[in-house]
Short mmCIF file of C-alpha atoms in Angstrom, two decimals:
data_model
loop_
_atom_site.label_atom_id
_atom_site.label_comp_id
_atom_site.label_asym_id
_atom_site.label_seq_id
_atom_site.Cartn_x
_atom_site.Cartn_y
_atom_site.Cartn_z
CA UNK A 18 10.94 -71.19 85.15
CA UNK A 19 7.59 -72.91 84.39
CA UNK A 20 6.44 -72.08 80.99
CA UNK A 21 3.76 -73.57 78.54
CA UNK A 22 3.93 -73.93 74.69
CA UNK A 23 0.69 -74.46 72.55
CA UNK A 24 2.20 -74.82 68.96
CA UNK A 25 -0.62 -74.47 67.49
CA UNK A 26 -2.13 -70.69 67.26
CA UNK A 27 -4.87 -71.23 65.17
CA UNK A 28 -6.64 -74.78 64.47
CA UNK A 29 -9.82 -75.27 61.71
CA UNK A 30 -12.06 -78.16 61.73
CA UNK A 31 -15.37 -79.14 60.78
CA UNK A 32 -18.38 -79.12 62.46
CA UNK A 33 -18.59 -82.87 63.77
CA UNK A 34 -15.07 -84.00 63.59
CA UNK A 35 -12.71 -84.59 66.26
CA UNK A 36 -10.36 -81.83 67.65
CA UNK A 37 -6.81 -81.89 69.58
CA UNK A 38 -4.77 -79.05 70.68
CA UNK A 39 -1.38 -79.72 72.32
CA UNK A 40 0.04 -78.34 75.02
CA UNK A 41 3.79 -78.56 76.37
CA UNK A 42 4.94 -77.37 79.75
CA UNK A 43 8.03 -77.17 81.21
CA UNK A 44 8.35 -77.08 85.13
CA UNK A 45 10.45 -78.87 87.66
CA UNK A 46 8.05 -80.29 89.78
CA UNK A 47 4.89 -82.13 89.42
CA UNK A 48 2.18 -79.55 87.63
CA UNK A 49 -0.78 -78.71 88.30
CA UNK A 50 -2.36 -78.62 84.86
CA UNK A 51 -5.59 -76.74 83.32
CA UNK A 52 -7.19 -75.71 80.20
CA UNK A 53 -9.34 -72.66 79.87
CA UNK A 54 -11.79 -71.57 76.84
CA UNK A 55 -12.20 -67.95 76.19
CA UNK A 56 -15.18 -66.45 73.99
CA UNK A 57 -14.55 -63.11 72.24
CA UNK A 58 -14.66 -60.33 74.75
CA UNK A 59 -15.30 -62.68 77.87
CA UNK A 60 -13.22 -64.01 80.38
CA UNK A 61 -12.10 -67.68 81.31
CA UNK A 62 -13.90 -70.84 81.68
CA UNK A 63 -12.33 -73.81 83.03
CA UNK A 64 -12.47 -76.67 81.02
CA UNK A 65 -10.85 -79.63 83.60
CA UNK A 66 -7.60 -79.60 85.21
CA UNK A 67 -4.97 -82.02 86.60
CA UNK A 68 -3.65 -82.51 89.75
CA UNK A 69 -2.76 -85.67 90.32
CA UNK A 70 -3.90 -89.65 89.55
CA UNK A 71 -5.91 -90.50 86.34
CA UNK A 72 -3.60 -88.88 83.96
CA UNK A 73 -6.98 -89.09 81.30
CA UNK A 74 -8.90 -86.17 82.93
CA UNK A 75 -12.77 -85.85 82.00
CA UNK A 76 -13.91 -82.13 81.85
CA UNK A 77 -16.80 -79.99 80.87
CA UNK A 78 -18.73 -79.71 77.43
CA UNK A 79 -17.28 -83.35 76.33
CA UNK A 80 -13.60 -82.13 76.81
CA UNK A 81 -11.26 -84.25 78.00
CA UNK A 82 -7.09 -84.02 78.42
CA UNK A 83 -4.34 -86.85 79.17
CA UNK A 84 -1.42 -85.81 81.16
CA UNK A 85 1.91 -87.52 79.33
CA UNK A 86 4.77 -86.95 82.16
CA UNK A 87 7.08 -88.64 79.64
CA UNK A 88 6.19 -86.14 76.88
CA UNK A 89 5.75 -83.06 79.34
CA UNK A 90 2.41 -82.96 77.66
CA UNK A 91 -1.02 -81.87 78.61
CA UNK A 92 -3.33 -82.45 75.13
CA UNK A 93 -7.08 -81.46 74.78
CA UNK A 94 -9.48 -83.77 72.82
CA UNK A 95 -13.25 -83.67 71.98
CA UNK A 96 -14.88 -86.51 69.60
CA UNK A 97 -16.81 -84.23 67.79
CA UNK A 98 -16.62 -80.80 67.77
CA UNK A 99 -19.95 -78.44 67.95
CA UNK A 100 -20.23 -75.10 66.08
CA UNK A 101 -20.34 -73.48 69.60
CA UNK A 102 -17.03 -74.52 70.60
CA UNK A 103 -15.34 -71.90 68.23
CA UNK A 104 -13.27 -70.32 70.56
CA UNK A 105 -9.69 -69.29 72.43
CA UNK A 106 -8.40 -71.87 74.23
CA UNK A 107 -5.27 -71.75 76.93
CA UNK A 108 -3.74 -74.16 78.21
CA UNK A 109 -2.06 -73.41 82.30
CA UNK A 110 0.23 -74.47 84.62
CA UNK A 111 0.15 -73.42 88.15
CA UNK A 112 3.97 -72.73 89.25
CA UNK A 113 5.34 -71.85 92.92
CA UNK A 114 3.20 -68.88 94.60
CA UNK A 115 0.29 -70.13 93.12
CA UNK A 116 0.30 -68.11 90.26
CA UNK A 117 -0.78 -69.51 86.62
CA UNK A 118 1.50 -69.08 83.75
CA UNK A 119 -0.39 -69.30 80.40
CA UNK A 120 0.32 -70.91 76.71
CA UNK A 121 0.23 -68.29 73.98
CA UNK A 122 -3.33 -70.07 72.97
CA UNK A 123 -5.18 -71.76 70.12
CA UNK A 124 -7.59 -70.02 68.18
CA UNK A 125 -10.17 -72.89 67.27
CA UNK A 126 -12.48 -71.55 64.10
CA UNK A 127 -15.40 -74.79 62.94
CA UNK A 128 -16.30 -74.85 59.76
CA UNK A 129 -20.33 -75.79 59.04
CA UNK B 21 -20.23 -72.38 91.82
CA UNK B 22 -18.07 -69.67 92.54
CA UNK B 23 -18.84 -66.16 90.52
CA UNK B 24 -16.52 -63.38 89.81
CA UNK B 25 -17.91 -60.07 89.04
CA UNK B 26 -16.19 -57.70 87.25
CA UNK B 27 -17.05 -54.04 86.82
CA UNK B 28 -16.98 -52.49 84.20
CA UNK B 29 -17.23 -54.78 81.08
CA UNK B 30 -15.97 -51.70 79.22
CA UNK B 31 -15.05 -48.35 79.50
CA UNK B 32 -13.53 -45.47 77.51
CA UNK B 33 -11.56 -42.79 79.01
CA UNK B 34 -9.54 -39.79 78.27
CA UNK B 35 -5.90 -39.71 78.46
CA UNK B 36 -4.71 -38.35 81.45
CA UNK B 37 -7.37 -39.80 83.59
CA UNK B 38 -7.40 -42.39 85.89
CA UNK B 39 -10.17 -45.35 85.76
CA UNK B 40 -11.10 -47.91 88.51
CA UNK B 41 -11.92 -51.56 87.91
CA UNK B 42 -13.51 -54.06 90.24
CA UNK B 43 -13.45 -57.47 91.16
CA UNK B 44 -15.59 -58.96 93.55
CA UNK B 45 -16.03 -62.94 94.47
CA UNK B 46 -19.54 -63.38 95.00
CA UNK B 47 -20.47 -65.97 96.97
CA UNK B 48 -16.97 -67.32 98.44
CA UNK B 49 -13.65 -65.87 99.89
CA UNK B 50 -10.93 -65.39 97.95
CA UNK B 51 -7.69 -65.52 99.65
CA UNK B 52 -5.66 -64.10 96.53
CA UNK B 53 -6.44 -62.04 93.53
CA UNK B 54 -4.74 -61.90 90.15
CA UNK B 55 -4.76 -59.43 87.57
CA UNK B 56 -3.93 -60.06 84.29
CA UNK B 57 -3.66 -57.85 81.09
CA UNK B 58 -4.57 -59.24 77.34
CA UNK B 59 -3.69 -57.79 74.09
CA UNK B 60 -5.84 -58.61 70.97
CA UNK B 61 -4.94 -62.38 69.96
CA UNK B 62 -2.84 -62.87 72.71
CA UNK B 63 -2.53 -64.57 75.72
CA UNK B 64 -2.72 -63.36 79.76
CA UNK B 65 -0.10 -61.78 81.36
CA UNK B 66 0.16 -61.53 85.13
CA UNK B 67 0.48 -57.61 86.27
CA UNK B 68 0.04 -58.57 89.94
CA UNK B 69 -1.27 -60.48 92.60
CA UNK B 70 -2.71 -59.72 95.74
CA UNK B 71 -3.77 -60.58 99.21
CA UNK B 72 -6.42 -59.17 101.52
CA UNK B 73 -5.22 -56.69 103.72
CA UNK B 74 -1.30 -56.57 102.24
CA UNK B 75 0.25 -54.66 99.54
CA UNK B 76 0.25 -56.52 95.80
CA UNK B 77 3.27 -58.15 94.28
CA UNK B 78 3.91 -56.96 91.12
CA UNK B 79 5.20 -58.61 88.17
CA UNK B 80 8.74 -57.58 86.64
CA UNK B 81 8.15 -54.80 84.07
CA UNK B 82 5.06 -53.46 85.67
CA UNK B 83 4.74 -50.06 87.17
CA UNK B 84 3.12 -50.19 90.30
CA UNK B 85 2.54 -46.64 90.64
CA UNK B 86 0.21 -46.61 87.41
CA UNK B 87 -1.75 -49.62 88.14
CA UNK B 88 -2.82 -49.34 91.72
CA UNK B 89 -4.09 -52.53 92.97
CA UNK B 90 -6.03 -52.41 96.47
CA UNK B 91 -7.11 -55.90 97.83
CA UNK B 92 -9.44 -54.45 100.89
CA UNK B 93 -11.24 -57.12 101.71
CA UNK B 94 -11.72 -60.96 101.03
CA UNK B 95 -14.41 -60.32 98.21
CA UNK B 96 -12.75 -57.04 96.75
CA UNK B 97 -9.89 -56.00 94.82
CA UNK B 98 -9.23 -52.97 92.45
CA UNK B 99 -7.13 -51.96 90.19
CA UNK B 100 -6.54 -48.36 89.32
CA UNK B 101 -4.94 -47.14 86.03
CA UNK B 102 -3.69 -43.69 86.38
CA UNK B 103 -3.27 -41.15 84.32
CA UNK B 104 -3.70 -43.73 81.68
CA UNK B 105 -2.75 -42.98 78.13
CA UNK B 106 -3.67 -44.71 74.90
CA UNK B 107 -1.00 -47.62 75.40
CA UNK B 108 -2.91 -48.67 78.45
CA UNK B 109 -5.64 -49.69 76.15
CA UNK B 110 -5.97 -53.35 76.84
CA UNK B 111 -8.48 -56.02 78.23
CA UNK B 112 -7.64 -56.63 81.78
CA UNK B 113 -8.97 -59.77 83.09
CA UNK B 114 -8.91 -60.24 87.23
CA UNK B 115 -9.52 -63.81 88.89
CA UNK B 116 -9.95 -64.51 92.04
CA UNK B 117 -8.40 -67.47 94.00
CA UNK B 118 -9.83 -70.07 96.84
CA UNK B 119 -9.02 -73.37 98.33
CA UNK B 120 -12.38 -74.72 97.47
CA UNK B 121 -12.58 -73.35 93.86
CA UNK B 122 -9.23 -73.29 92.50
CA UNK B 123 -9.44 -70.03 89.84
CA UNK B 124 -12.24 -68.44 88.96
CA UNK B 125 -11.79 -65.61 86.35
CA UNK B 126 -13.88 -62.22 85.98
CA UNK B 127 -15.45 -61.67 82.54
CA UNK B 128 -12.77 -59.09 81.83
CA UNK B 129 -13.11 -54.93 81.05
CA UNK B 130 -12.03 -53.50 78.24
CA UNK B 131 -9.91 -50.51 78.44
CA UNK B 132 -9.92 -47.71 75.45
CA UNK B 133 -8.03 -44.82 76.28
CA UNK B 134 -8.60 -41.97 73.79
#
């Protein structure tokens, strides 16, 4: 069965600093991978997705992610964090049956 | 872009009553809709998958008689929490899937059972 692990429950970063959120997946086939962001009390917004092709994927809000098959990872990065980036971030993998399996999430706090 | 409207955004109900949550895809037809439950500070747990005109497929451990799902059209799915109890209090999120837009999420419904 597929699974997604986000090792960091919380990350605190200063505004303007870089951010990297880790995501490791376990899936037998070629994965479809996603990163979502959730603000408090809200639904999920898609940041970016990887299906195939270039392993470096650009998303919205200045985010990017790199798929590394050898490490089963799909880490999310942003060069310079803004206070509005404080939120919960979820990595997800699409499995058979077109279902999404989510990681546990990483809460990002931004210090002024 | 694709928009999924979920209503209500929050609801408080008395224990033993039923609550219906609607999920609509506003500008696209959703081949499949998904219902998730999210406890505070936790991830999303898939409850069920529904396709228009057919019975929902529930995940293991989800009571289908308590969480009734109706997917009457390609743009509307409803989740009814029957005989709600305080332990059903949670954040419920729907998602609509389409070939064109992938997965689009509603803004969620905060259910509080008192």
